[in-house]
Amino acid sequence: MEQVLNVVFSTAFLAAVLRVSTPLILPALGGLISELGGVINIALEGIMLIAACAGVLVSVWTRSAGLGLLAGLALGTLTSLVLAFFHLNLKADLILAAIALNLLASGGTIFVVYLVTGDKSSTSRLVSGQMPFLRDIIPTIADLPTIGPILNQNILTYAAFVLTAAVAFFLYRTRPGVHLRAVGENPEAARSVGIDVRRMQYLALILSGALAALGGVYLSMGYVKFFARDMTGGRGFIALAAIYLGARHPLGVLVAALVFGAAEALAIQLGNLRVPTQLVQIIPYAATIIALVLYAIAQRQRVAARQRKFRQAA
Amino acid sequence: MSTEPLIVAMRQIVKVYPNGLRANDHVTFEVRPREIHALVGENGAGKSTLMKILYGLEKPTAGAIYLRDQLVHIDSPHTAIALGIGMVHQNFMLVPSFTIAENVVLGAEPLRGGVLDRKAAIAITRELSRRYGLEVDPEATVDAVPVGVRQRVEILKALYRGAEILILDEPTAVLTPQETQELFAAIRQLVDNGKTVIFISHKLREVKEISDRVSVMRNARMVDTVETASVSEEQIARMMVGREVFLQVHKPPLQRGEPVLQVRDLEYVSDAGVEVLKRVSFNVYAGEILGIAGVEGNGQTELVEVIAGLRRAVSGCVLLGGVDITRASPRQVRRAGAAHIPEDRLTNGVALSATIAENLIVDRFEQPPFTRGLLMQPRHIAQHAERLIEQFAIRAPSAELQVGMLSGGNMQKVVLARELSARPKLLIAAQPTRGVDIGASEFIYDQLVRARNDGVAVLLVSADLSEVMALSDRIAVMKDGRLTAIFSNTPHLSEEEIGYYMLGVKHMSAEEIAANW
């Protein structure tokens, strides 16, 4: 137990939380935008995989991490564009189309990896690019005592926090953001004031794809330096849970993603101790379920409290 | 008349839907500037389609639209708005979680340096609200304000977009008589401010009261446009239906029997934790129609569904013919002698993709003669259907037709046929004539009164106050989940008086109500 507490209260743990939360925050923000636009994007998982794979392969091919990032972003966004086209133009069921994309991404990415490398599990034999860490930009940062390791994060981790604020600003203070929310809540109302519902839903899905793609690129070009089969490991779905746990608000979503990230970081740190790995590996998923249950209970209690107040007033 | 050009002239409008339905057949509709022009017609007469074309929601198959003698092409609401046409829809087009100011400016938000200017939105709303006498709190969220206020928000929305021509689609359908009067005052103020109002309605009394001219549509055609002052309500009704109509209900004197339904201290809390029914008590006696009046959303729906076994009461009890059905399932409630015409016909009244014959036996399919052993008996089912189709004058080519293909009126007749053929002791009729044309309404009224005369206890719930007043022997009023009054329906009782109870301005004491159970 003492070992566990030592782990949790270490700076390494805090740094790890930020590191493992990043690929949850980014897709969760994307999912949030799609949810508020009324077109929840279940394909976050697949989009992340595709972006992760494309990023690695292009960075190998071009010897440029930046071009890898752009390729991952482009292909991930394109995937969400395909989803949007299926749903909004061809009227396919959004959930089914997204499931299809997830399955396609899982098999398709590893198929491409096999074609390129002859390896069916990962690209670890290739020398791929990595997005810079803060240390690569401000070399002295890692030498700072205590906060050095915490601050020395990948720039995509910094991007996740900046993007949280940006998404909040977009949704609540800009015209397209407000229109997007109006479309999600009452499409008829939006249409009646001349808002192009389909265009806003395209926007919602494209933005969600781009954010999920960033999360995917981070996984293969920041968190680690290779692409592996199904390396997203359900993060795209945990991100969906974070949307609701975060009460469908950017700040709440950030906090929820950090909570899930902390659970995962704990699992990783405990992996170093003598705890059965199977048990450790279920921590992030169990934490997700527990958090959602607690959320539901809290919600019910709020309702019950309101009810009591109502009765007293009556 | 004046030489001023017509503000709206729709000429020879034809609209044929892809499924072949002809909704507008060479319709010509002309509106003068600054008039209140009523557009009336039965459901399906084509008035909504015509207005959707004017507002750019539908594209006409043929025909032309002129605004002030200028030919225009209105291909979207965007264009309509730009041309000064605003529409207040029947089901409000508002975003519930947004504030009133946000809703008013939605789609054309004031910006400041590219960012939304909330203060300007609030100021704009306040100013419009003041100028046109449409009082609202710009910072309240829409889901927290009553229906009457939401409607004002809709009008403000149109005005903010510079509407000169306002189309109001059945605006009084959801209002109390007092709110209706407030709306009419606002409409007059709009006209005084130079606006033109097109008022869609089928409440002829209101048409008479508010409009300068009235256009009547029937079967996709324009019957006529006349000065309102030159015609009576009866004449308008005749133009709408194409024959004489008798919406006056003739009831023989009340022969009240034993209490069939007894509801005592009924309480219901919704899943969201809102207390929807608060100690509701009343009786319905054999041979009477008890009408429940009230603005929609004051607990009527829940009351009906608790009685019908579709929702579970928190406390209190419901007795049907002396049997406790408080916690009974819908089937048990039906076995105890209740029939239910649900308010949402399309969801709860019929199975749209099933045939008429199937819909007519869903409450008794497992009983003989429709089922023997494990097998259904198609011959009996078909005979049963044919008998009821004839008896209830359901207009359908075959009993094997999918119910979804029927008109609203005929669909409701299927429901009515099923429920009345179950020979109930209690008939619960919720919004029985909603979305039903005048002809079918007449028939439904007749059937309800006939059931009453045969000794059935009828519980009628309707948002249409004139319907409640025309049919009921007694009238109860619901407001915020409580019964605020029970009256005997005498000729002295006025809509205004009931309106005070609907608004909650007046309410009877528990003793007064108990005396009238």
Coordinates of C-alpha atoms in Angstrom, one line a residue, chain A residues 128-250:
Chain A
S128 CA 9.8 7.0 -37.3
G129 CA 9.5 10.6 -36.3
Q130 CA 8.3 12.0 -33.0
M131 CA 6.6 15.3 -32.2
P132 CA 8.9 17.5 -30.1
F133 CA 8.8 17.7 -26.3
L134 CA 9.2 21.0 -24.5
R135 CA 12.8 20.0 -23.8
D136 CA 13.5 20.0 -27.5
I137 CA 12.3 23.7 -27.7
I138 CA 13.5 25.0 -24.4
P139 CA 16.4 22.7 -23.5
T140 CA 16.8 23.9 -19.9
I141 CA 13.3 23.0 -18.9
A142 CA 14.1 19.4 -18.0
D143 CA 16.8 20.5 -15.5
L144 CA 14.3 22.4 -13.4
P145 CA 13.9 20.6 -10.1
T146 CA 10.5 18.8 -9.4
I147 CA 8.5 20.6 -12.1
G148 CA 11.0 19.9 -14.8
P149 CA 9.7 16.4 -15.6
I150 CA 6.1 17.6 -15.3
L151 CA 6.6 20.5 -17.6
N152 CA 8.5 18.5 -20.1
Q153 CA 5.6 17.2 -22.1
N154 CA 5.0 16.6 -25.7
I155 CA 3.8 19.7 -27.5
L156 CA 0.6 17.8 -28.3
T157 CA -0.1 17.6 -24.6
Y158 CA 0.2 21.4 -24.4
A159 CA -2.0 21.5 -27.5
A160 CA -4.7 19.5 -25.7
F161 CA -5.0 22.1 -23.0
V162 CA -4.9 25.0 -25.3
L163 CA -7.5 23.3 -27.5
T164 CA -9.8 22.8 -24.5
A165 CA -10.0 26.5 -24.1
A166 CA -10.2 27.0 -27.8
V167 CA -13.1 24.6 -28.1
A168 CA -14.9 26.3 -25.2
F169 CA -14.4 29.6 -26.9
F170 CA -15.6 28.3 -30.2
L171 CA -18.7 26.6 -28.8
Y172 CA -19.9 29.5 -26.7
R173 CA -18.5 32.7 -28.1
T174 CA -18.4 32.3 -31.9
R175 CA -21.3 32.2 -34.3
P176 CA -20.5 28.8 -35.9
G177 CA -20.1 27.3 -32.4
V178 CA -23.5 28.6 -31.3
H179 CA -25.1 27.5 -34.5
L180 CA -23.6 24.1 -34.0
R181 CA -25.1 23.8 -30.6
A182 CA -28.4 25.0 -31.8
V183 CA -28.4 22.4 -34.5
G184 CA -27.7 19.7 -32.0
E185 CA -30.4 20.7 -29.7
N186 CA -33.2 21.6 -32.1
P187 CA -32.3 21.2 -35.7
E188 CA -35.8 22.4 -36.8
A189 CA -35.3 25.7 -34.9
A190 CA -31.9 26.1 -36.5
R191 CA -33.2 25.4 -40.0
S192 CA -36.0 27.9 -39.5
V193 CA -33.6 30.8 -38.9
G194 CA -31.6 29.9 -42.0
I195 CA -28.8 27.9 -40.4
D196 CA -27.7 25.1 -42.8
V197 CA -28.1 22.1 -40.5
R198 CA -26.2 19.7 -42.7
R199 CA -23.3 22.1 -43.1
M200 CA -23.0 22.5 -39.3
Q201 CA -23.1 18.7 -38.8
Y202 CA -20.4 18.3 -41.4
L203 CA -18.4 20.9 -39.4
A204 CA -19.1 19.1 -36.2
L205 CA -17.9 15.7 -37.6
I206 CA -14.9 17.2 -39.3
L207 CA -13.7 19.0 -36.2
S208 CA -14.3 15.8 -34.1
G209 CA -12.3 13.9 -36.6
A210 CA -9.4 16.4 -36.6
L211 CA -9.2 16.4 -32.8
A212 CA -9.4 12.6 -32.6
A213 CA -6.7 12.5 -35.3
L214 CA -4.4 14.7 -33.1
G215 CA -5.0 12.2 -30.3
G216 CA -4.0 9.4 -32.6
V217 CA -0.9 11.1 -33.9
Y218 CA 0.1 11.8 -30.3
L219 CA -0.2 8.0 -29.5
S220 CA 2.2 6.9 -32.2
M221 CA 4.5 10.0 -32.5
G222 CA 4.7 11.3 -28.9
Y223 CA 3.6 8.8 -26.4
V224 CA 5.6 6.1 -28.2
K225 CA 7.5 6.1 -31.5
F226 CA 5.8 3.4 -33.4
F227 CA 2.5 2.2 -34.6
A228 CA 1.1 -1.1 -33.2
R229 CA -2.0 -3.1 -34.0
D230 CA -5.0 -1.7 -32.2
M231 CA -2.8 0.6 -30.2
T232 CA -5.7 2.9 -29.2
G233 CA -6.9 0.2 -26.8
G234 CA -10.4 1.7 -26.5
R235 CA -9.3 5.2 -25.8
G236 CA -11.8 6.5 -28.4
F237 CA -14.6 4.9 -26.3
I238 CA -13.3 6.1 -23.0
A239 CA -13.3 9.5 -24.5
L240 CA -17.0 9.1 -25.3
A241 CA -17.6 8.3 -21.6
A242 CA -15.7 11.5 -20.7
I243 CA -18.1 13.6 -22.7
Y244 CA -21.1 12.6 -20.5
L245 CA -19.1 12.5 -17.3
G246 CA -17.9 16.0 -18.1
A247 CA -21.5 17.1 -18.3
R248 CA -21.1 17.9 -22.0
H249 CA -19.0 21.0 -21.3
P250 CA -15.3 21.4 -22.5

